[in-house]
Short mmCIF file of C-alpha atoms in Angstrom, two decimals:
data_model
loop_
_atom_site.label_atom_id
_atom_site.label_comp_id
_atom_site.label_asym_id
_atom_site.label_seq_id
_atom_site.Cartn_x
_atom_site.Cartn_y
_atom_site.Cartn_z
CA MET A 1 71.80 164.21 128.70
CA SER A 2 71.56 165.29 125.07
CA THR A 3 69.68 164.16 122.03
CA PRO A 4 71.77 162.42 119.35
CA ILE A 5 72.24 164.63 116.29
CA ARG A 6 72.11 163.18 112.77
CA ARG A 7 75.00 164.12 110.51
CA THR A 8 74.15 165.39 107.06
CA SER A 9 76.12 166.82 104.20
CA ALA A 10 78.16 169.94 104.95
CA ARG A 11 76.49 173.29 104.37
CA PRO A 12 76.97 176.82 105.71
CA SER A 13 75.08 177.57 108.93
CA ALA A 14 73.74 180.98 107.83
CA ALA A 15 72.40 179.56 104.59
CA VAL A 16 70.62 176.73 106.44
CA LEU A 17 68.95 179.09 108.90
CA THR A 18 67.88 181.48 106.15
CA SER A 19 66.54 178.64 103.98
CA ALA A 20 64.59 177.00 106.81
CA ARG A 21 62.99 180.22 107.95
CA GLN A 22 62.25 181.24 104.37
CA ARG A 23 60.54 177.91 103.68
CA TRP A 24 58.52 178.22 106.87
CA GLU A 25 57.42 181.78 106.06
CA GLU A 26 56.51 180.78 102.50
CA SER A 27 54.40 177.89 103.81
CA ARG A 28 52.42 180.36 105.93
CA THR A 29 51.97 183.16 103.41
CA GLY A 30 51.67 181.21 100.21
CA GLY A 31 55.25 181.78 99.08
CA PRO A 32 56.61 183.59 96.09
CA SER A 33 54.32 181.63 93.79
CA ALA A 34 51.28 183.25 95.42
CA ARG A 35 52.82 186.69 95.01
CA SER A 36 53.68 185.93 91.39
CA THR A 37 50.07 184.89 90.80
CA GLU A 38 48.81 188.11 92.34
CA ARG A 39 51.17 190.19 90.15
CA ALA A 40 50.07 188.29 87.07
CA PHE A 41 46.41 188.81 87.94
CA PHE A 42 46.81 192.52 88.54
CA HIS A 43 48.77 192.85 85.30
CA LEU A 44 46.03 191.04 83.41
CA GLN A 45 43.38 193.20 85.03
CA SER A 46 45.18 196.40 84.04
CA ARG A 47 45.46 195.18 80.44
CA VAL A 48 41.88 194.00 80.11
CA GLY A 49 40.34 196.85 82.06
CA ASN A 50 37.57 197.07 84.59
CA ARG A 51 34.98 197.85 81.93
CA ALA A 52 35.52 194.55 80.11
CA ALA A 53 35.48 192.63 83.38
CA ALA A 54 32.21 194.30 84.36
CA ALA A 55 30.74 193.44 80.96
CA ALA A 56 31.72 189.79 81.42
CA VAL A 57 30.13 189.66 84.86
CA GLN A 58 26.96 191.26 83.51
CA ARG A 59 26.75 188.70 80.70
CA ALA A 60 27.12 185.90 83.24
CA ARG A 61 24.35 187.38 85.36
CA ASP A 62 22.10 187.80 82.33
CA THR A 63 22.68 184.18 81.35
CA SER A 64 21.95 182.81 84.82
CA GLY A 65 18.94 185.11 85.13
CA GLY A 66 17.59 183.87 81.83
CA LYS A 67 17.96 180.28 82.93
CA ALA A 68 16.29 180.99 86.22
CA GLY A 69 13.48 182.74 84.45
CA ASP A 70 13.07 179.83 82.07
CA SER A 71 12.86 177.33 84.88
CA GLY A 72 10.70 179.58 87.04
CA GLY A 73 8.26 180.16 84.19
CA THR A 74 7.21 176.53 83.87
CA PRO A 75 3.68 175.65 84.96
CA ALA A 76 4.97 173.26 87.67
CA ALA A 77 7.20 175.94 89.18
CA SER A 78 4.38 178.48 89.04
CA ARG A 79 2.01 176.11 90.80
CA LYS A 80 4.62 175.38 93.47
CA ASN A 81 5.24 179.08 94.04
CA TYR A 82 1.48 179.67 94.21
CA ARG A 83 1.04 176.91 96.82
CA ASP A 84 3.94 178.23 98.89
CA ARG A 85 2.47 181.72 98.90
CA ILE A 86 -0.95 180.43 99.94
CA ALA A 87 0.61 178.30 102.70
CA GLY A 88 2.61 181.28 103.93
CA LEU A 89 -0.43 183.54 104.03
CA LEU A 90 -2.52 180.93 105.84
CA ASP A 91 0.25 180.31 108.35
CA ARG A 92 0.54 184.05 109.03
CA PHE A 93 -3.25 184.29 109.39
CA LYS A 94 -3.28 181.36 111.83
CA LYS A 95 -0.52 182.86 113.97
CA ASN A 96 -2.41 186.15 114.13
CA LEU A 97 -5.48 184.25 115.33
CA GLU A 98 -3.57 182.32 118.02
CA PRO A 99 -3.47 185.12 120.67
CA ILE A 100 -7.25 185.50 120.41
CA ASP A 101 -7.65 181.73 120.50
CA THR A 102 -5.49 181.55 123.63
CA PHE A 103 -7.62 184.17 125.37
CA VAL A 104 -10.80 182.33 124.40
CA LYS A 105 -9.56 178.96 125.63
CA GLY A 106 -7.97 180.28 128.79
CA PHE A 107 -10.53 182.85 129.93
CA GLN A 108 -13.73 183.08 127.93
CA THR A 109 -14.60 179.37 127.75
CA PRO A 110 -14.08 178.66 131.49
CA ALA A 111 -15.99 181.86 132.33
CA ASN A 112 -18.85 180.75 130.09
CA ALA A 113 -18.95 177.41 131.89
CA GLY A 114 -19.17 179.25 135.21
CA PHE A 115 -21.97 181.52 134.04
CA THR A 116 -23.84 178.51 132.61
CA GLN A 117 -23.55 176.79 135.98
CA GLN A 118 -24.82 179.89 137.78
CA ALA A 119 -27.71 180.36 135.33
CA ALA A 120 -28.78 176.73 135.71
CA THR A 121 -28.68 176.93 139.49
CA ALA A 122 -30.64 180.19 139.67
CA ALA A 123 -32.92 179.37 136.70
CA ASN A 124 -31.93 182.71 135.17
CA GLU A 125 -32.98 182.57 131.53
CA GLY A 126 -31.40 185.91 130.65
CA LEU A 127 -27.99 184.89 131.99
CA LYS A 128 -28.35 181.51 130.30
CA HIS A 129 -29.03 183.20 126.96
CA SER A 130 -26.05 185.57 127.35
CA ALA A 131 -23.72 182.70 128.30
CA ALA A 132 -24.90 180.73 125.28
CA ALA A 133 -24.28 183.72 122.97
CA SER A 134 -20.79 184.18 124.42
CA GLY A 135 -20.16 180.45 124.09
CA THR A 136 -21.19 180.56 120.44
CA SER A 137 -18.70 183.32 119.67
CA ALA A 138 -15.96 181.52 121.63
CA ALA A 139 -16.50 178.19 119.90
CA SER A 140 -16.70 179.94 116.51
CA GLY A 141 -13.34 181.60 117.12
CA ASN A 142 -11.82 178.28 118.18
CA LEU A 143 -13.30 176.62 115.09
CA LEU A 144 -11.80 179.25 112.76
CA THR A 145 -8.32 178.96 114.29
CA GLU A 146 -8.43 175.16 114.34
CA SER A 147 -9.68 174.93 110.76
CA VAL A 148 -6.97 177.23 109.41
CA GLY A 149 -4.35 175.34 111.41
CA THR A 150 -5.61 172.05 110.01
CA VAL A 151 -5.26 173.30 106.44
CA VAL A 152 -1.76 174.67 107.09
CA SER A 153 -0.69 171.40 108.74
CA GLY A 154 -2.05 169.41 105.83
CA MET A 155 -0.16 171.54 103.30
CA ASP A 156 3.05 171.27 105.36
CA ALA A 157 2.63 167.50 105.61
CA TYR A 158 2.20 167.20 101.84
CA LYS A 159 5.22 169.43 101.13
CA ASN A 160 7.48 167.55 103.54
CA MET A 161 6.28 164.20 102.22
CA LYS A 162 7.38 165.25 98.74
CA ASP A 163 10.73 166.47 100.12
CA ALA A 164 11.29 163.16 101.90
CA ARG A 165 10.64 161.24 98.67
CA LYS A 166 12.95 163.56 96.77
CA HIS A 167 15.90 163.14 99.15
CA GLU A 168 15.36 159.38 99.72
CA THR A 169 18.22 159.16 102.26
CA GLY A 170 20.31 161.37 104.51
CA ALA A 171 19.61 164.24 106.88
CA GLY A 172 17.25 165.98 104.45
CA HIS A 173 15.15 162.82 104.12
CA HIS A 174 14.92 162.29 107.87
CA THR A 175 14.08 165.92 108.68
CA ALA A 176 11.37 166.07 106.00
CA GLY A 177 10.00 162.63 106.85
CA LYS A 178 9.69 163.42 110.54
CA LYS A 179 8.03 166.75 109.81
CA ALA A 180 5.61 165.02 107.43
CA ARG A 181 4.59 162.56 110.17
CA THR A 182 4.27 165.31 112.78
CA LYS A 183 2.27 167.61 110.53
CA GLY A 184 0.13 164.67 109.38
CA ALA A 185 -0.74 163.92 113.00
CA ASP A 186 -1.43 167.63 113.55
CA THR A 187 -3.83 167.51 110.59
CA VAL A 188 -5.75 164.54 112.03
CA VAL A 189 -5.92 166.08 115.50
CA GLY A 190 -6.89 169.45 114.00
CA ALA A 191 -9.70 167.85 112.01
CA ALA A 192 -11.00 166.16 115.16
CA GLY A 193 -10.73 169.45 117.04
CA SER A 194 -12.64 171.25 114.29
CA GLY A 195 -15.41 168.69 114.62
CA SER A 196 -15.47 169.17 118.37
CA TYR A 197 -15.74 172.96 118.04
CA SER A 198 -18.49 172.54 115.43
CA ALA A 199 -20.41 170.46 117.96
CA ALA A 200 -19.79 173.14 120.60
CA VAL A 201 -21.17 175.81 118.26
CA ALA A 202 -24.26 173.66 117.60
CA LYS A 203 -24.72 173.14 121.35
CA GLU A 204 -24.64 176.85 122.13
CA VAL A 205 -26.93 177.70 119.21
CA THR A 206 -29.56 175.21 120.40
CA LYS A 207 -29.38 176.82 123.84
CA ILE A 208 -30.01 180.25 122.35
CA GLN A 209 -32.95 178.97 120.31
CA LYS A 210 -34.23 176.86 123.24
CA ALA A 211 -34.53 173.95 120.82
CA ALA A 212 -36.02 170.67 121.93
CA ASP A 213 -32.87 168.76 121.04
CA ALA A 214 -30.58 171.03 123.13
CA ALA A 215 -29.80 168.19 125.54
CA VAL A 216 -28.77 165.91 122.68
CA ALA A 217 -26.51 168.60 121.22
CA SER A 218 -24.95 169.21 124.63
CA GLU A 219 -24.33 165.51 125.09
CA ALA A 220 -22.76 165.21 121.62
CA SER A 221 -20.55 168.22 122.29
CA GLY A 222 -19.39 166.71 125.59
CA VAL A 223 -18.54 163.41 123.90
CA ALA A 224 -16.63 165.17 121.10
CA SER A 225 -14.73 167.36 123.56
CA ALA A 226 -13.84 164.34 125.68
CA SER A 227 -12.63 162.39 122.63
CA VAL A 228 -10.42 165.21 121.36
CA GLY A 229 -9.03 165.86 124.83
CA ALA A 230 -8.23 162.17 125.22
CA ILE A 231 -6.46 162.08 121.84
CA LYS A 232 -4.37 165.13 122.71
CA GLY A 233 -3.59 163.73 126.14
CA MET A 234 -2.43 160.42 124.63
CA ARG A 235 -0.31 162.26 122.09
CA SER A 236 1.36 164.23 124.88
CA ALA A 237 2.02 160.97 126.72
CA PHE A 238 3.76 159.52 123.65
CA ARG A 239 5.84 162.68 123.34
CA VAL A 240 6.83 162.46 127.00
CA GLY A 241 7.91 158.87 126.43
CA GLY A 242 10.00 159.83 123.38
CA ALA A 243 11.69 162.69 125.21
CA ALA A 244 12.40 160.46 128.22
CA ARG A 245 14.02 157.81 126.00
CA LYS A 246 16.14 160.41 124.27
CA TYR A 247 17.18 161.86 127.63
CA ARG A 248 18.27 158.42 128.86
CA GLN A 249 20.27 157.78 125.70
CA VAL A 250 22.14 161.08 126.03
CA LYS A 251 22.74 160.45 129.73
CA LYS A 252 24.25 157.03 128.94
CA LEU A 253 27.05 158.75 127.04
CA GLY A 254 28.53 159.84 130.37
CA ASP A 255 30.46 162.90 131.44
CA PRO A 256 32.94 163.80 128.66
CA HIS A 257 35.53 164.84 131.26
CA LEU A 258 35.54 161.27 132.62
CA VAL A 259 35.10 159.52 129.30
CA HIS A 260 38.09 161.32 127.74
CA ALA A 261 40.32 161.46 130.83
CA GLY A 262 42.63 158.81 129.36
CA SER A 263 42.87 160.61 126.02
CA LEU A 264 43.76 163.87 127.75
CA ALA A 265 46.40 162.08 129.83
CA ARG A 266 48.02 160.68 126.67
CA LEU A 267 48.02 164.08 124.99
CA ASN A 268 49.52 165.68 128.09
CA GLU A 269 52.21 163.00 128.17
CA SER A 270 53.01 163.67 124.51
CA ARG A 271 53.27 167.39 125.27
CA GLU A 272 55.70 166.74 128.14
CA HIS A 273 57.85 164.46 125.96
CA ALA A 274 57.91 167.09 123.23
CA ASN A 275 58.94 169.76 125.73
CA TRP A 276 61.75 167.55 127.05
CA ALA A 277 62.93 166.85 123.51
CA ALA A 278 62.99 170.58 122.77
CA ALA A 279 64.94 171.28 125.94
CA GLU A 280 67.48 168.57 125.12
CA ALA A 281 67.83 169.91 121.59
CA TYR A 282 68.70 173.34 122.98
CA VAL A 283 71.21 171.81 125.41
CA ALA A 284 72.83 170.05 122.46
CA LEU A 285 72.87 173.32 120.54
CA ASP A 286 74.71 175.04 123.41
CA ALA A 287 77.22 172.20 123.54
CA TYR A 288 77.99 172.35 119.82
CA TRP A 289 78.07 176.14 119.90
CA ASN A 290 80.86 176.01 122.49
CA HIS A 291 82.64 173.22 120.61
CA GLU A 292 86.05 174.13 119.24
CA GLY A 293 87.44 172.25 116.33
CA GLN A 294 86.92 171.17 112.80
CA GLY A 295 83.30 170.98 111.58
CA ARG A 296 81.94 173.32 114.23
CA LEU A 297 79.69 175.20 111.80
CA GLU A 298 78.25 171.96 110.44
CA LEU A 299 77.42 170.67 113.92
CA VAL A 300 75.84 173.98 114.96
CA SER A 301 73.76 174.04 111.77
CA GLU A 302 72.41 170.56 112.42
CA ALA A 303 71.72 171.42 116.06
CA VAL A 304 69.76 174.52 115.00
CA ASP A 305 67.61 172.41 112.64
CA ALA A 306 66.98 169.85 115.38
CA ALA A 307 66.03 172.55 117.89
CA TRP A 308 63.73 174.22 115.36
CA GLU A 309 61.98 170.93 114.62
CA ALA A 310 61.70 170.01 118.31
CA MET A 311 60.14 173.36 119.13
CA GLY A 312 57.59 172.90 116.35
CA GLU A 313 56.64 169.48 117.72
CA ALA A 314 56.30 170.93 121.22
CA ARG A 315 54.02 173.68 119.94
CA ASP A 316 51.91 171.16 118.02
CA ALA A 317 51.59 168.90 121.06
CA ALA A 318 50.52 171.83 123.25
CA GLU A 319 48.00 172.94 120.63
CA HIS A 320 46.54 169.41 120.36
CA LEU A 321 46.10 169.30 124.13
CA ARG A 322 44.43 172.72 124.27
CA ARG A 323 42.17 171.78 121.37
CA ALA A 324 41.14 168.53 123.07
CA GLU A 325 40.40 170.29 126.37
CA ARG A 326 38.31 172.88 124.55
CA ASP A 327 36.43 170.20 122.60
CA ILE A 328 35.66 168.32 125.82
CA GLU A 329 34.15 171.49 127.28
CA ARG A 330 32.11 172.01 124.09
CA LEU A 331 30.89 168.40 124.13
CA SER A 332 29.96 168.69 127.81
CA THR A 333 28.02 171.88 127.09
CA VAL A 334 26.02 170.46 124.17
CA GLN A 335 25.25 167.24 126.05
CA GLY A 336 23.96 169.26 128.98
CA TYR A 337 21.89 171.38 126.61
CA ALA A 338 20.42 168.29 124.93
CA LYS A 339 19.38 166.85 128.31
CA LYS A 340 17.92 170.19 129.40
CA LYS A 341 15.83 170.42 126.23
CA GLN A 342 14.39 166.95 126.76
CA LEU A 343 13.58 167.65 130.41
CA ALA A 344 11.86 170.89 129.40
CA LYS A 345 9.86 169.00 126.77
CA ILE A 346 8.85 166.39 129.33
CA GLY A 347 7.64 169.13 131.68
CA LYS A 348 5.69 171.05 129.02
CA GLU A 349 4.07 167.95 127.54
CA THR A 350 3.18 166.61 130.99
CA VAL A 351 1.46 169.82 132.04
CA GLY A 352 -0.17 170.38 128.65
CA GLY A 353 -1.25 166.76 128.37
CA GLY A 354 -2.63 166.88 131.90
CA GLY A 355 -4.65 169.93 130.93
CA GLU A 356 -6.06 168.19 127.86
CA SER A 357 -6.93 165.10 129.92
CA THR A 358 -8.67 167.31 132.49
CA LYS A 359 -10.65 168.97 129.72
CA ALA A 360 -11.56 165.49 128.45
CA ALA A 361 -12.87 164.62 131.90
CA ALA A 362 -14.89 167.85 131.89
CA GLY A 363 -16.37 166.79 128.54
CA VAL A 364 -17.40 163.43 130.02
CA VAL A 365 -19.06 165.16 132.96
CA THR A 366 -20.89 167.49 130.56
CA ALA A 367 -22.12 164.57 128.46
CA VAL A 368 -23.30 162.64 131.51
CA ALA A 369 -25.03 165.70 132.98
CA ALA A 370 -26.78 166.42 129.68
CA GLY A 371 -27.95 162.85 129.34
CA THR A 372 -29.25 162.51 132.90
CA VAL A 373 -30.52 165.88 134.06
CA GLY A 374 -31.00 167.78 130.83
CA LEU A 375 -29.08 171.02 130.50
CA ALA A 376 -28.37 171.50 134.18
CA SER A 377 -24.67 172.17 134.69
CA ASN A 378 -22.73 171.20 137.79
CA PRO A 379 -19.71 172.50 139.71
CA VAL A 380 -17.63 169.43 138.86
CA GLY A 381 -17.76 170.02 135.11
CA TRP A 382 -17.14 173.74 135.58
CA GLY A 383 -14.16 173.10 137.87
CA LEU A 384 -12.61 170.52 135.54
CA ALA A 385 -13.04 172.78 132.51
CA GLY A 386 -11.42 175.68 134.36
CA ALA A 387 -8.54 173.57 135.67
CA GLY A 388 -7.81 172.06 132.26
CA ALA A 389 -7.96 175.44 130.57
CA GLY A 390 -5.63 176.87 133.21
CA LEU A 391 -3.01 174.18 132.66
CA VAL A 392 -3.10 174.54 128.88
CA LEU A 393 -3.04 178.32 129.17
CA GLY A 394 -0.02 178.19 131.47
CA VAL A 395 1.98 176.13 128.98
CA THR A 396 0.92 178.38 126.11
CA LEU A 397 1.93 181.55 127.95
CA TYR A 398 5.26 179.99 128.96
CA LYS A 399 6.03 179.07 125.36
CA ALA A 400 5.02 182.53 124.14
CA LEU A 401 7.18 184.27 126.74
CA ARG A 402 10.18 182.08 125.97
CA ALA A 403 9.83 182.67 122.24
CA ALA A 404 9.52 186.44 122.74
CA THR A 405 12.65 186.46 124.92
CA LYS A 406 14.61 184.55 122.30
CA ARG A 407 13.46 186.87 119.52
CA TYR A 408 14.57 189.83 121.63
CA GLU A 409 18.01 188.33 122.27
CA GLU A 410 18.69 187.34 118.67
CA VAL A 411 18.55 190.98 117.51
CA HIS A 412 19.64 192.82 120.67
CA HIS A 413 22.57 190.49 121.44
CA PRO A 414 23.49 188.95 118.06
CA GLU A 415 27.03 188.24 119.26
CA ARG A 416 25.79 185.85 121.96
CA TRP A 417 24.97 183.00 119.58
CA ALA A 418 26.90 184.16 116.51
CA GLN A 419 28.79 181.60 114.46
CA GLU A 420 32.40 181.15 115.53
CA GLY A 421 34.76 183.01 113.23
CA GLY A 422 31.92 184.98 111.64
CA THR A 423 31.06 188.64 111.98
CA PRO A 424 27.91 189.14 114.09
CA GLU A 425 25.22 191.48 112.85
CA GLU A 426 24.87 194.93 114.31
CA ALA A 427 22.87 194.94 117.54
CA ALA A 428 19.42 196.51 117.34
CA SER A 429 18.26 199.11 119.82
CA ARG A 430 16.08 198.17 122.76
CA GLY A 431 12.96 199.59 121.11
CA GLU A 432 13.56 197.76 117.84
CA SER A 433 14.31 194.56 119.77
CA LEU A 434 11.05 194.84 121.68
CA LYS A 435 9.15 195.30 118.40
CA HIS A 436 10.86 192.20 117.01
CA ALA A 437 10.06 190.25 120.18
CA LEU A 438 6.34 190.99 119.70
CA LYS A 439 6.34 189.49 116.19
CA PHE A 440 4.93 186.20 117.46
CA TRP A 441 4.49 184.87 113.93
CA LYS A 442 8.27 184.79 113.37
CA LYS A 443 10.44 181.86 114.40
CA VAL A 444 13.80 182.25 116.12
CA SER A 445 16.50 181.50 113.54
CA LYS A 446 19.67 182.62 115.32
CA GLY A 447 19.25 181.42 118.88
CA GLU A 448 20.87 179.05 121.33
CA ARG A 449 19.49 175.88 119.73
CA GLN A 450 20.97 176.74 116.33
CA ALA A 451 24.30 177.58 117.97
CA MET A 452 24.34 174.23 119.81
CA ALA A 453 23.52 172.43 116.56
CA ARG A 454 26.54 174.06 114.92
CA GLU A 455 28.73 173.02 117.86
CA ILE A 456 27.61 169.39 117.63
CA TYR A 457 28.14 169.30 113.89
CA ALA A 458 31.61 170.88 114.19
CA LEU A 459 32.62 168.09 116.60
CA ALA A 460 31.01 165.26 114.64
CA ALA A 461 31.99 166.31 111.11
CA GLY A 462 34.78 164.56 109.24
CA PRO A 463 38.39 165.63 108.67
CA GLU A 464 37.43 167.80 105.69
CA ILE A 465 35.49 170.08 108.04
CA SER A 466 36.96 169.53 111.51
CA GLY A 467 40.43 168.24 110.79
CA ARG A 468 41.92 169.20 114.17
CA THR A 469 39.32 167.29 116.18
CA THR A 470 40.67 164.03 117.62
CA ALA A 471 39.21 160.72 116.49
CA GLU A 472 37.99 159.92 120.02
CA MET A 473 36.17 163.26 120.28
CA ARG A 474 34.60 162.79 116.85
CA GLU A 475 33.30 159.36 117.84
CA SER A 476 31.75 160.77 121.03
CA ALA A 477 30.02 163.54 119.07
CA ARG A 478 28.67 160.99 116.59
CA ALA A 479 27.42 158.88 119.48
CA LEU A 480 25.51 161.98 120.62
CA LEU A 481 23.97 162.25 117.14
CA ILE A 482 22.82 158.64 117.36
CA ALA A 483 21.34 159.32 120.82
CA LEU A 484 19.47 162.28 119.32
CA LYS A 485 17.97 159.94 116.68
CA SER A 486 20.10 161.26 113.83
CA GLY A 487 22.04 158.06 113.24
CA PRO A 488 22.47 155.87 110.15
CA ALA A 489 19.24 153.96 110.81
CA GLN A 490 17.11 157.11 110.80
CA HIS A 491 18.82 158.38 107.65
CA LYS A 492 18.49 155.03 105.85
CA LEU A 493 22.25 154.89 105.27
CA GLU A 494 25.03 152.45 106.00
CA PRO A 495 27.41 153.65 108.75
CA GLU A 496 30.15 154.38 106.19
CA ALA A 497 27.84 156.44 103.96
CA TRP A 498 26.45 158.22 107.03
CA ALA A 499 29.97 159.16 108.17
CA GLU A 500 30.79 160.28 104.63
CA SER A 501 27.77 162.58 104.60
CA LEU A 502 29.10 164.25 107.75
CA ASN A 503 32.33 164.94 105.89
CA ASP A 504 30.62 166.60 102.92
CA PRO A 505 30.71 170.43 103.10
CA ALA A 506 27.77 170.62 100.67
CA ARG A 507 25.55 168.90 103.26
CA SER A 508 26.61 171.01 106.24
CA ALA A 509 23.52 173.25 106.21
CA GLY A 510 21.19 170.24 106.03
CA TRP A 511 23.00 168.57 108.90
CA ILE A 512 22.82 171.65 111.13
CA LYS A 513 19.08 171.99 110.41
CA GLU A 514 18.60 168.29 111.19
CA ILE A 515 20.45 168.52 114.52
CA ALA A 516 18.51 171.63 115.55
CA GLU A 517 15.24 169.81 114.83
CA GLN A 518 16.31 166.76 116.83
CA LEU A 519 17.34 168.87 119.81
CA ALA A 520 13.83 170.30 119.96
CA SER A 521 11.89 167.07 119.41
CA GLY A 522 11.40 164.03 121.57
#
């Protein structure tokens, strides 16, 4: 069987082949017009000279620099820069205090509770005084860290609130708005925690001074500690609920291999049809090549064109199938990563929230003991305080170890999560990577989560950015965005405007940042 060949006007076979190939090569390389443009540019450059070009560039830089200086010299810009610098310094100071704070919460405070219990049982005034002095220093350190963190959270909340009002809609609005709410809640919780640590300091000071109102101070400290622990425990419970809902929404999307099985079958069928058409075109070419008679060259020329076109269609069909299979694997990977992140968040918040709830129970026991039997401690309060501190400490150490590992990988193996098509940075040595890993105040900016965010955006973006992605695959990726709470409703946009924002290259960076934030949050 052979494919019917259309008859066209007569033309020489060699000329047709040369013209077709020439047009195809020109479409790939830019054609003679591109080369003419290059020659014209180089000719112009030789006439004008590098010195004049450098002078023009310098003038442009001077102009832009002057404008930047004018805008940066305004009082509003100066105040903003001043606030940013203060916020940065406070944040760095807080992160330097956090290791000490972790040690105090995880070791010193439970140990103080144990020594207080022992001193009360043995009526050892010297040990009681030493435990109170140690407790004062511990609570003071906690108070300093919590106070600085409260100020930093408040400044971040204010900054993100202004950013949310500035953007009004879109990914930038949602990212800033969510951060403003989170940091606002951190500020409230931090203020309550600062009050609790202030009460703890007062309690330990009254013990040192053997004041008459020591029991009242101890009771107040227990109530404050219980209240803050309960607030943090409830907040963790809400976060667990949010992460669980997000996990269920992602899971509802189904396995991409099953969801897109029909689409893959259609693409494979198209590839097979294209291959058959190419084979038939070559059979027809052989038949016309062996044909003897008038018009042989015309028939062969048309058969060559048909075979060339059929081969192009076969290559395109095979490429579409390979692209779809690769996109399905990418979508499966990012969906699995999104579910893993939510499960990890559920686990961390459950353990951390359980620790805070246990500490709250310890505070209740302390308050009851102070109100009924004076300052006498008891093993129950000591045990609860130690258990709660252990749970919180475990989560803190896990987070710190994970962050250090990611910081190590981002500089020692930069190619692992490098952007596709980009040139990865040069890998750092093991010693330099270890130094970078110990910089606990630095966030990971080139890790797995950022790479997964880029993958999701590449699948969900519009034709201007991901033109070779099939419509079905794009819809699945956008459904994943909605499941991650990055849909039109969260961005205060109509579905059409939301889809248009995904197709805007100028908003790509904001979208990737938004997706990375949503992967990490519940």
